[in-house]
Amino acid sequence: MQVRFLHIKRFFSVPMLISLIAALTATGLFFVRSFENLELLFIDRAYKRAPARLSAVPVVFVEIDQQSLYQIGEWPWQRDVHAQLIADLATYGARSIAFDVFFATEITEDAFKEGFFLAQSCLTAENVYFSLNFTIFDDNYTPADPVQITPVMESFACPVTLPDWLAPYRSEPLHIVEPLYASLKGAGHIAVLEDQDGKIRRVPLWLESGDRYFPQLALRIFMDAYGITDIDFPERNLMRLTGNDGSRYGVPIDNRGQLFINWPGDFYDTFYHCSYFDILNSFEQFAAGETPLISISAPDGQHTVDASDFFKDKICLVGFTTAGLVDQKPVPVANRYPLVGIHATIIDTIASQSFFRFIPWWIHAATAFLTALAAAIIVLRTSLVWSILFTFGISAGLFFFSAYLFYSRTLWLQSSYCIFAVAISFIMSIIYYMVGEKKKKSEIERIFKRYVTADVVEAILRSPESMELGGKRRSASIFFCDIRGFTPLTEQLAPEDVITLLNTCFSMVVKIIFHHHGTVDKFIGDCVMAYWGAPTPLEDHAYCAVKAAIDIQKKLAEFNAERAALNLPRVEMGIGIASGDVIAGNVGLADGAFQRTEYTVIGDYVNLASRLSDIAPGTEIFISEETCRRLNGRIPLDPQNTVRIKGKSTPVPVYKLVKAENISQ
């Protein structure tokens, strides 16, 4: 169980660390403006691709259009024209009449009569709303001479208590014509704030001025039209409107009181529209006892309707749509959008409770972590091709899942942050993999360069998957070479001469082993252990091992001839070779801060080769029966009697090579 736990821990530890770093980095991008702008562009694209929907809210745009300017005259019009429009709509039964037009010019003595008619129409209708203009301040700015809030202006503020987390923009109202505004049902601000890219996506529902809070025009209209009697803030970033019938409307807002607008579609694709002049003209028919027919522009086309029936209980928004007068701004659904349309969109959003909602940051962080973890595991456990395909796949999946949430639930998963986390995880995993591969190759080179020739090391590095350091069964020939009578020999030599002799003998043996593609395993006192067939497979390993043994004995004979000329004692070596299946792999301590491992071979044939070396007389080469079989008669052999080997229950056949000097190359 503990081993399994350690395996799982090793499997997840590095990917979890990488994914944690990636997720934290991506989460930190929530506070980076450039990435917020990128996410807003994704939102804009989603809105443009979304099908337009007809608003269920009874809103009609009364447009000051080109036809109205042609029939009535150039702007500005006399105020008795607006008085007539208000009277006509009130007669038709309109629920609310709101002007996205700012009446700032004082009523002169000459124009008193027309101003009186407008004010009288507003008082009579009892449902007229005008716009308020405000100058918005920076948070650290305080005007030296603040504008005094007049009683008329104060009547448009809402007696609402805001929570500590809500800090509306500070502002100052522009001048209004008080006798005219005093006749209104209400008024609201029409301030809009652009994002860095110039687009309008959110609107402040409240502005603060002199410790008073002024609602946005659409919010003011909605509260009166839907009988809102109470405003509270039950939780952070949520405003709740309660109607006189007990109905409740939750409105998500940010810490500045801004509503992120949920656009139902382009200006002409979602609401009803009619011409300002057509209403005046239809009322002349109505006054003459005729049916007041009017042309209405709807998302599904033009319709001619009975004005006295159509405008009943409608919220009428009066504003500019003609070029030159209209204040148009870019919004997610259009590059030029009449700002009067924002009021209808706000009313529609609140009434239908179809808000655009961002998924909480902690869900983004969790999603970023899990997707980054998956990417890290795939990169570190599979090939580069699969890693790239998976990374692109999960990024595309995040994008399409975000689109699904948007179109089905109006929820927005900020996929750019999650995709960025996946990208960071992918890059970090690739770097870790490359560093790990370099370290692994360095470790392989460190392990094997002592045992094998440089070309074998290069072959292993070119194809490290061809071997398994953890252990693999291989067909090999095991070689033991032991110096005979080494102890008596050392008694005749000084200690430094003993080391010199060993180094000379071992150097001679190792060079020959390498020449015949063998691997030196270890030096055991005066003995050398080597093998053929690992770490890289070798088809004719038995023949290579025997040829190396023959060359060693020949080289030893030459070495002894040189020593005899110097009156130095002979050096004799007994060699044993056994062939068969062994287990090859790293053995030792491979966990913890201290690591000590060596590549070696273990198995019954290792023991057999060691025993054959022990019984082989000096200058002789003893091989096992399997080694003999693999030679296929290519080298002369003298069969020996079976001998008992320690650790074997039955006698083992042994073969001896003929004298090395009698074997031709």
XYZ file of C-alpha atoms in Angstrom:
665
model
C 0.000 0.000 0.000
C 2.840 2.363 0.875
C 4.619 1.611 -2.407
C 1.406 2.307 -4.304
C 0.964 5.579 -2.440
C 4.522 6.637 -3.281
C 3.899 5.778 -6.933
C 0.735 7.917 -6.992
C 2.582 10.695 -5.197
C 5.384 10.691 -7.771
C 2.804 10.548 -10.592
C 0.949 13.672 -9.420
C 3.515 15.725 -7.471
C 5.238 17.473 -10.382
C 2.068 17.995 -12.487
C 0.257 19.383 -9.426
C 3.068 21.831 -8.723
C 3.114 22.961 -12.354
C -0.673 23.305 -12.512
C -0.742 25.204 -9.208
C 1.768 27.735 -10.529
C -0.179 28.007 -13.791
C -3.516 28.480 -12.000
C -2.123 31.103 -9.616
C -0.573 32.981 -12.527
C -3.815 32.864 -14.505
C -5.846 33.932 -11.462
C -3.512 36.878 -11.004
C -4.397 37.977 -14.516
C -7.862 38.888 -13.224
C -6.210 42.108 -12.129
C -4.371 42.769 -15.393
C -6.249 45.215 -17.591
C -5.007 43.851 -20.922
C -6.387 40.386 -20.200
C -9.684 41.885 -19.058
C -9.916 43.667 -22.405
C -9.196 40.388 -24.192
C -12.005 38.695 -22.295
C -14.356 41.564 -23.145
C -13.584 41.043 -26.829
C -14.617 37.394 -26.450
C -17.859 38.568 -24.837
C -18.497 41.029 -27.672
C -17.995 38.279 -30.238
C -20.404 36.031 -28.378
C -23.065 38.770 -28.324
C -22.675 39.422 -32.049
C -23.138 35.727 -32.818
C -26.145 35.370 -30.510
C -29.556 35.491 -32.220
C -31.531 38.618 -31.429
C -34.611 38.186 -29.255
C -37.711 40.344 -29.149
C -37.994 41.972 -25.764
C -41.002 40.907 -23.717
C -40.983 44.279 -21.955
C -43.580 46.739 -23.367
C -41.086 49.346 -24.574
C -41.535 51.502 -27.679
C -38.974 53.904 -29.092
C -40.454 57.197 -30.229
C -37.763 58.312 -32.642
C -36.788 61.853 -33.465
C -35.878 60.697 -36.954
C -35.244 62.292 -40.315
C -38.940 62.233 -41.251
C -39.874 64.089 -38.058
C -37.222 66.737 -38.652
C -38.474 67.185 -42.211
C -42.140 67.534 -41.199
C -41.735 69.518 -37.959
C -38.614 71.515 -38.708
C -35.033 71.791 -37.597
C -33.990 71.004 -34.051
C -34.571 72.366 -31.440
C -38.316 72.296 -31.651
C -40.679 74.493 -29.734
C -41.623 72.896 -26.452
C -45.316 72.922 -27.208
C -44.515 70.212 -29.805
C -43.324 67.954 -26.971
C -46.366 69.012 -24.968
C -48.586 67.767 -27.785
C -46.697 64.445 -27.992
C -47.078 63.894 -24.254
C -50.787 64.687 -24.420
C -51.259 62.304 -27.363
C -49.404 59.390 -25.697
C -51.213 59.995 -22.419
C -54.528 59.864 -24.262
C -53.472 56.569 -25.875
C -52.826 55.156 -22.385
C -49.022 55.023 -22.266
C -47.699 53.788 -18.912
C -44.528 55.930 -18.957
C -43.163 58.662 -21.227
C -39.431 59.271 -20.904
C -37.287 61.774 -22.788
C -33.626 60.996 -23.425
C -33.430 64.694 -24.250
C -31.928 67.243 -21.897
C -34.015 70.414 -21.456
C -31.388 72.828 -20.146
C -32.397 76.116 -21.801
C -34.198 78.514 -19.507
C -37.770 79.443 -20.462
C -37.570 83.015 -21.665
C -40.406 85.447 -21.344
C -41.157 85.099 -25.045
C -41.219 81.317 -24.773
C -43.131 81.219 -21.509
C -46.329 80.109 -23.171
C -44.796 77.071 -24.909
C -42.940 76.149 -21.714
C -46.159 76.420 -19.758
C -47.898 74.044 -22.158
C -45.084 71.481 -21.750
C -45.144 71.686 -17.975
C -48.929 71.498 -17.973
C -48.842 68.385 -20.182
C -46.350 66.756 -17.807
C -48.514 67.522 -14.790
C -51.628 66.256 -16.533
C -50.027 63.033 -17.763
C -48.402 62.276 -14.371
C -46.022 59.781 -15.981
C -43.336 61.871 -17.689
C -39.594 61.474 -17.044
C -36.728 63.701 -18.124
C -32.977 63.173 -18.200
C -30.460 64.524 -15.705
C -26.898 65.294 -16.698
C -24.095 64.888 -14.179
C -20.387 65.574 -14.168
C -18.613 62.512 -12.744
C -15.523 63.127 -10.597
C -12.441 61.098 -9.965
C -12.417 59.481 -6.552
C -9.665 61.751 -5.258
C -11.233 64.975 -6.570
C -13.331 67.328 -4.455
C -14.853 70.438 -6.117
C -13.849 73.694 -4.462
C -17.345 75.152 -4.865
C -19.832 72.269 -4.969
C -23.217 72.842 -6.566
C -26.047 73.205 -4.118
C -28.747 70.561 -4.471
C -32.034 72.402 -4.979
C -35.335 71.052 -3.618
C -36.464 70.101 -7.134
C -33.225 68.223 -7.820
C -33.356 66.584 -4.399
C -36.836 65.257 -5.206
C -35.251 63.042 -7.867
C -32.892 61.358 -5.373
C -33.907 58.067 -3.756
C -34.000 57.690 0.024
C -31.876 54.552 -0.055
C -29.248 53.325 2.401
C -26.252 51.864 0.608
C -24.031 49.183 2.162
C -20.341 49.756 2.889
C -19.177 47.691 -0.079
C -21.086 49.882 -2.540
C -19.320 53.101 -3.558
C -21.182 54.875 -6.417
C -19.342 57.376 -8.565
C -19.233 60.853 -7.072
C -20.789 63.506 -9.284
C -22.336 66.933 -9.575
C -25.610 67.721 -11.423
C -25.750 70.168 -14.278
C -28.294 72.989 -14.284
C -31.937 72.144 -14.921
C -34.990 74.256 -15.698
C -36.637 73.924 -12.333
C -40.203 75.064 -13.194
C -40.278 72.498 -15.978
C -38.654 69.656 -14.015
C -40.928 70.313 -11.062
C -43.845 69.069 -13.183
C -42.333 65.629 -13.778
C -43.157 62.234 -12.352
C -39.431 61.667 -12.025
C -36.014 62.011 -13.586
C -32.824 59.994 -13.723
C -29.260 60.373 -14.829
C -28.162 59.227 -18.282
C -24.424 58.920 -17.569
C -22.553 56.151 -19.345
C -18.933 55.132 -18.847
C -16.847 53.692 -21.625
C -14.391 50.847 -21.206
C -10.801 51.310 -22.318
C -11.656 50.270 -25.864
C -14.406 52.920 -26.054
C -17.316 50.489 -25.848
C -20.209 50.731 -23.419
C -20.878 47.495 -21.569
C -22.014 48.603 -18.126
C -24.029 51.462 -16.711
C -23.903 52.973 -13.206
C -27.352 52.549 -11.682
C -26.523 55.085 -8.962
C -24.609 58.357 -8.770
C -23.709 60.092 -5.529
C -23.958 63.855 -5.171
C -23.939 65.638 -1.847
C -24.731 62.478 0.145
C -27.730 61.876 -2.072
C -28.132 58.983 -4.493
C -29.640 59.519 -7.929
C -30.890 56.510 -9.931
C -30.301 55.904 -13.604
C -33.228 56.988 -15.802
C -34.176 53.424 -16.770
C -34.046 52.300 -13.126
C -36.267 55.212 -12.135
C -38.797 54.322 -14.850
C -38.721 50.634 -13.906
C -39.305 51.314 -10.215
C -42.398 53.390 -10.922
C -43.727 51.178 -13.719
C -43.404 48.001 -11.637
C -44.479 49.480 -8.311
C -41.147 49.149 -6.504
C -41.513 50.289 -2.906
C -38.340 48.993 -1.262
C -34.659 48.760 -2.200
C -32.191 46.737 -0.179
C -28.871 44.929 -0.599
C -29.175 41.441 0.932
C -25.669 40.361 -0.051
C -22.538 41.657 -1.684
C -22.954 42.695 -5.327
C -26.718 42.221 -5.250
C -29.446 44.863 -5.193
C -33.003 43.726 -4.528
C -36.104 45.610 -5.655
C -39.389 44.725 -3.936
C -42.746 45.644 -5.485
C -45.971 46.602 -3.751
C -47.373 43.206 -4.731
C -44.500 41.354 -3.058
C -42.632 40.641 -6.292
C -38.849 40.811 -6.062
C -36.211 41.603 -8.649
C -32.573 40.826 -7.944
C -30.055 43.006 -9.771
C -26.357 42.011 -9.799
C -24.084 45.050 -9.569
C -20.406 45.628 -8.965
C -18.813 47.627 -6.162
C -19.490 50.881 -8.033
C -23.159 50.088 -8.529
C -22.746 49.255 -12.221
C -24.936 46.798 -14.089
C -23.285 44.740 -16.822
C -25.800 45.062 -19.656
C -27.229 41.897 -21.199
C -27.832 42.952 -24.791
C -30.833 41.225 -26.418
C -29.647 42.286 -29.873
C -29.132 45.263 -32.147
C -31.236 48.399 -31.777
C -33.769 47.572 -34.496
C -33.835 43.807 -33.865
C -35.304 43.744 -30.364
C -37.802 46.542 -29.713
C -40.685 48.366 -31.400
C -40.027 51.714 -33.106
C -42.194 54.511 -34.440
C -41.670 58.023 -35.747
C -42.248 61.023 -33.488
C -44.177 62.762 -36.262
C -46.384 59.727 -36.964
C -47.789 59.911 -33.431
C -48.718 63.566 -33.870
C -50.271 62.789 -37.242
C -52.219 59.779 -35.935
C -53.758 61.866 -33.177
C -55.288 64.197 -35.749
C -57.118 61.140 -37.113
C -58.125 60.202 -33.583
C -59.467 63.716 -32.913
C -61.477 63.503 -36.149
C -63.133 60.301 -34.929
C -61.119 58.067 -37.214
C -58.979 55.086 -36.292
C -55.498 56.486 -35.527
C -53.337 54.283 -37.725
C -49.573 54.354 -37.227
C -46.648 52.535 -38.813
C -44.627 50.479 -36.344
C -41.207 49.015 -37.077
C -40.806 45.612 -35.425
C -38.029 42.981 -35.649
C -40.220 41.008 -38.051
C -40.963 43.989 -40.304
C -43.279 46.987 -40.689
C -46.822 46.897 -39.290
C -49.720 49.327 -39.380
C -51.543 49.325 -36.044
C -54.216 51.212 -34.130
C -52.254 53.725 -32.055
C -54.964 54.005 -29.393
C -54.615 50.270 -28.747
C -50.909 49.786 -29.383
C -49.579 52.398 -26.935
C -51.747 51.282 -24.032
C -49.514 50.392 -21.013
C -46.395 50.922 -23.093
C -43.171 52.489 -21.814
C -42.362 55.123 -24.423
C -38.762 56.273 -24.766
C -38.261 59.452 -26.782
C -34.821 59.985 -28.285
C -32.708 60.803 -31.303
C -31.965 58.310 -34.054
C -31.248 60.603 -36.978
C -27.686 61.151 -38.110
C -26.127 64.355 -36.813
C -28.258 64.631 -33.684
C -28.058 61.167 -32.178
C -25.279 60.347 -29.754
C -24.174 56.924 -30.932
C -21.518 54.818 -29.255
C -20.012 51.385 -29.888
C -21.501 48.557 -27.834
C -20.976 44.766 -28.007
C -23.774 44.256 -30.552
C -23.089 47.234 -32.834
C -20.396 49.736 -33.679
C -22.934 52.600 -33.648
C -25.777 52.248 -31.179
C -28.231 55.051 -30.221
C -27.797 55.624 -26.505
C -31.552 55.875 -25.979
C -31.562 52.126 -26.592
C -29.556 51.545 -23.415
C -32.537 52.542 -21.264
C -34.781 49.972 -22.908
C -32.092 47.321 -22.572
C -31.722 48.014 -18.837
C -35.481 47.817 -18.296
C -35.628 44.592 -20.300
C -32.697 43.077 -18.365
C -34.185 43.819 -14.939
C -37.775 42.919 -15.833
C -36.839 39.611 -17.476
C -34.163 38.867 -14.842
C -31.916 37.756 -17.699
C -28.658 39.154 -16.391
C -25.213 38.644 -17.749
C -23.327 36.955 -14.918
C -19.653 36.234 -14.499
C -18.800 32.905 -12.903
C -17.090 33.496 -9.502
C -13.313 33.807 -9.508
C -12.793 30.705 -7.370
C -14.554 28.559 -9.980
C -12.241 30.052 -12.598
C -9.260 29.253 -10.375
C -10.436 25.664 -9.855
C -11.103 25.211 -13.573
C -7.711 26.668 -14.435
C -6.024 24.335 -11.933
C -7.777 21.168 -13.114
C -7.270 21.850 -16.814
C -3.645 22.820 -16.215
C -3.179 19.616 -14.186
C -4.620 17.533 -17.008
C -2.337 19.269 -19.508
C 0.729 18.699 -17.323
C -0.043 14.999 -16.855
C -0.587 14.487 -20.580
C 2.606 16.337 -21.529
C 4.718 14.455 -18.996
C 3.204 11.038 -19.721
C 2.638 10.991 -23.494
C 4.359 11.930 -26.715
C 4.775 15.492 -27.937
C 2.191 15.012 -30.706
C -0.482 13.843 -28.270
C 0.473 16.650 -25.880
C -0.031 19.297 -28.569
C -3.307 17.742 -29.714
C -4.600 17.536 -26.150
C -3.570 21.113 -25.356
C -5.386 22.432 -28.420
C -8.318 20.155 -27.651
C -8.745 21.275 -24.062
C -8.352 24.933 -25.086
C -11.030 24.531 -27.743
C -13.191 22.657 -25.244
C -12.927 25.506 -22.747
C -13.872 28.014 -25.432
C -16.898 26.046 -26.614
C -17.988 25.267 -23.047
C -17.826 28.979 -22.285
C -19.951 29.651 -25.378
C -22.450 26.995 -24.279
C -22.822 28.578 -20.839
C -23.272 31.989 -22.426
C -25.935 31.007 -24.952
C -27.861 28.691 -22.628
C -27.500 30.322 -19.197
C -26.067 33.807 -19.861
C -23.128 32.728 -17.704
C -19.609 33.637 -18.690
C -16.669 31.394 -17.992
C -13.673 33.611 -18.637
C -11.985 31.014 -20.794
C -8.974 33.150 -21.710
C -7.660 32.831 -18.145
C -8.144 29.051 -18.159
C -6.621 28.709 -21.626
C -3.697 30.808 -20.457
C -3.261 28.456 -17.482
C -3.248 25.479 -19.865
C -0.651 27.225 -22.040
C 1.548 27.980 -19.027
C 1.202 24.389 -17.852
C 2.080 23.102 -21.325
C 5.185 25.297 -21.596
C 6.355 24.534 -18.052
C 5.784 20.814 -18.567
C 7.733 20.875 -21.830
C 10.592 22.707 -20.108
C 10.498 20.289 -17.179
C 10.403 17.357 -19.586
C 13.362 18.696 -21.573
C 15.369 19.390 -18.421
C 14.409 15.963 -17.105
C 15.413 14.300 -20.364
C 18.743 16.092 -20.291
C 19.246 15.049 -16.686
C 18.200 11.503 -17.533
C 20.632 11.361 -20.432
C 23.369 12.756 -18.211
C 22.551 10.091 -15.642
C 22.596 7.364 -18.296
C 25.896 8.664 -19.586
C 27.287 8.830 -16.046
C 26.180 5.275 -15.323
C 27.279 3.601 -18.539
C 30.360 5.466 -19.651
C 32.301 3.540 -16.990
C 31.040 0.216 -18.286
C 30.662 0.415 -22.047
C 32.214 2.065 -25.064
C 31.212 5.519 -26.250
C 29.267 4.164 -29.241
C 27.105 2.032 -26.933
C 26.410 5.070 -24.738
C 25.396 7.054 -27.832
C 23.087 4.254 -28.944
C 21.410 4.243 -25.530
C 20.999 8.023 -25.593
C 19.520 7.918 -29.098
C 16.945 5.357 -28.033
C 16.556 5.367 -24.236
C 13.200 3.610 -24.557
C 15.039 0.496 -25.794
C 16.150 -0.216 -22.240
C 14.413 -0.170 -18.894
C 16.490 0.926 -15.969
C 13.925 -0.515 -13.656
C 14.747 -4.103 -14.697
C 14.324 -6.208 -17.812
C 15.008 -9.816 -18.739
C 17.801 -10.097 -21.285
C 19.768 -12.861 -22.983
C 23.411 -12.269 -22.066
C 26.812 -13.837 -21.540
C 28.444 -13.226 -18.158
C 32.229 -12.971 -17.857
C 34.427 -13.268 -14.754
C 38.197 -12.832 -14.915
C 40.161 -13.533 -11.728
C 43.916 -13.089 -11.106
C 45.326 -16.346 -9.742
C 47.573 -16.321 -6.689
C 47.095 -12.627 -6.197
C 47.618 -12.696 -2.434
C 51.093 -14.368 -2.570
C 51.907 -12.032 -5.452
C 51.151 -8.930 -3.432
C 53.452 -10.109 -0.663
C 56.377 -9.735 -3.073
C 55.474 -6.169 -4.054
C 55.274 -2.785 -2.429
C 51.717 -1.438 -1.927
C 52.063 1.141 -4.694
C 53.362 -1.569 -7.043
C 50.304 -3.689 -6.238
C 47.986 -0.863 -7.309
C 50.078 -0.265 -10.427
C 49.887 -3.954 -11.335
C 46.117 -4.075 -10.807
C 45.569 -0.946 -12.891
C 47.763 -2.334 -15.679
C 45.942 -5.676 -15.726
C 42.492 -4.159 -15.469
C 43.266 -1.579 -18.174
C 44.354 -4.372 -20.497
C 41.237 -6.435 -19.746
C 38.799 -3.500 -20.027
C 40.172 -2.326 -23.368
C 39.702 -5.790 -24.837
C 36.191 -6.093 -23.375
C 35.239 -2.736 -24.893
C 36.788 -3.748 -28.204
C 34.422 -6.718 -28.319
C 31.332 -4.607 -27.368
C 31.166 -5.776 -23.790
C 30.026 -3.989 -20.642
C 32.244 -3.827 -17.570
C 30.092 -4.335 -14.504
C 32.471 -3.960 -11.585
C 35.888 -4.672 -10.119
C 35.785 -7.036 -7.165
C 39.224 -7.001 -5.596
C 41.417 -8.789 -8.150
C 38.421 -9.856 -10.265
C 36.685 -8.190 -13.218
C 33.003 -8.831 -13.960
C 31.639 -8.046 -17.417
C 28.741 -9.067 -19.634
C 27.511 -8.970 -23.218
C 23.848 -8.420 -24.218
C 23.053 -5.527 -21.855
C 22.219 -2.697 -21.641
C 21.807 -2.910 -25.423
C 20.878 -6.253 -26.973
C 23.683 -8.152 -28.755
C 22.706 -11.062 -30.955
C 26.016 -13.011 -30.845
C 26.956 -12.168 -27.259
C 28.435 -15.592 -26.456
C 30.891 -15.455 -29.352
C 31.938 -11.875 -28.470
C 32.540 -12.857 -24.846
C 34.655 -15.888 -25.769
C 36.651 -13.899 -28.338
C 37.360 -11.271 -25.676
C 38.519 -14.003 -23.283
C 40.836 -15.447 -25.927
C 42.333 -12.024 -26.662
C 42.817 -11.386 -22.950
C 44.761 -14.614 -22.529
C 46.874 -13.800 -25.588
C 47.552 -10.292 -24.299
C 48.353 -11.735 -20.887
C 50.926 -14.079 -22.459
C 52.625 -11.074 -24.072
C 52.476 -9.202 -20.776
C 54.106 -12.090 -18.904
C 56.870 -12.304 -21.511
C 57.679 -8.666 -20.814
C 57.644 -9.296 -17.064
C 59.898 -12.339 -17.421
C 62.501 -10.190 -19.152
C 62.426 -7.974 -16.074
C 62.544 -10.928 -13.647
C 59.044 -10.134 -12.436
C 56.603 -12.847 -11.363
C 53.995 -14.144 -13.798
C 50.382 -13.044 -13.688
C 47.777 -15.658 -14.475
C 44.053 -15.262 -14.917
C 41.234 -17.762 -14.828
C 38.195 -16.858 -16.895
C 34.640 -18.193 -16.625
C 31.803 -17.498 -19.058
C 28.130 -18.508 -18.770
C 25.257 -17.626 -21.115
C 21.535 -17.418 -20.434
C 18.692 -15.134 -19.345
C 19.463 -12.597 -16.625
C 17.705 -9.559 -15.105
C 19.388 -6.267 -16.062
C 18.617 -2.967 -14.384
C 19.443 -0.384 -11.748
C 19.995 -1.787 -8.285
C 20.497 0.203 -5.100
C 18.957 3.109 -3.203
C 16.906 5.301 -5.549
C 14.715 7.264 -3.150
C 15.339 10.098 -0.761
C 18.019 12.779 -0.758
C 20.835 10.180 -0.932
C 20.799 8.073 -4.066
C 23.205 5.287 -4.941
C 22.357 2.998 -7.827
C 24.365 0.882 -10.255
C 23.382 -0.844 -13.428
C 24.092 -4.572 -13.151
C 22.835 -8.032 -14.019
C 21.590 -10.641 -11.595
C 20.510 -14.223 -11.976
C 21.595 -17.850 -11.890
C 23.987 -17.505 -14.827
C 25.887 -14.748 -13.051
C 26.590 -17.143 -10.211
C 27.517 -19.891 -12.691
C 30.056 -17.680 -14.481
C 31.610 -16.748 -11.145
C 31.909 -20.435 -10.169
C 33.468 -21.312 -13.542
C 36.022 -18.555 -13.032
C 36.841 -19.961 -9.610
C 37.588 -23.480 -10.922
C 39.370 -22.407 -14.111
C 43.153 -22.841 -13.735
C 45.379 -19.877 -14.558
C 45.513 -19.101 -18.290
C 42.389 -21.273 -18.874
C 38.906 -20.331 -20.083
C 35.923 -22.363 -18.870
C 32.513 -21.874 -20.450
C 29.033 -23.223 -19.762
C 27.061 -25.648 -21.908
C 24.771 -22.863 -23.209
C 27.779 -20.751 -24.210
C 29.201 -23.767 -26.044
C 25.907 -24.295 -27.871
C 25.797 -20.661 -29.032
C 29.323 -20.864 -30.502
C 28.138 -23.395 -33.100
C 31.601 -24.927 -33.383
C 33.308 -21.717 -34.416
C 35.927 -22.033 -31.664
C 37.743 -25.268 -30.682
C 36.641 -26.638 -27.295
C 37.759 -29.433 -25.016
C 34.821 -30.984 -23.178
C 35.534 -31.443 -19.488
C 33.975 -33.738 -17.001
C 30.895 -32.452 -15.297
C 31.742 -30.655 -12.128
C 29.773 -29.819 -9.083
C 29.238 -26.146 -8.657
C 28.327 -24.633 -5.318
C 24.655 -23.781 -5.378
C 23.810 -26.393 -8.050
C 22.049 -29.630 -7.120
C 23.277 -31.513 -10.214
C 26.686 -31.600 -11.919
C 27.171 -28.947 -14.595
C 28.825 -29.708 -17.961
C 31.920 -27.571 -18.469
C 33.878 -26.822 -21.627
C 37.437 -25.553 -21.837
C 38.855 -23.563 -24.696
C 42.054 -24.895 -26.207
C 45.143 -22.868 -25.483
C 44.746 -19.332 -26.740
C 48.025 -19.414 -28.621
C 46.688 -22.347 -30.689
C 43.632 -20.388 -31.862
C 44.064 -18.368 -35.016
C 42.436 -14.979 -35.364
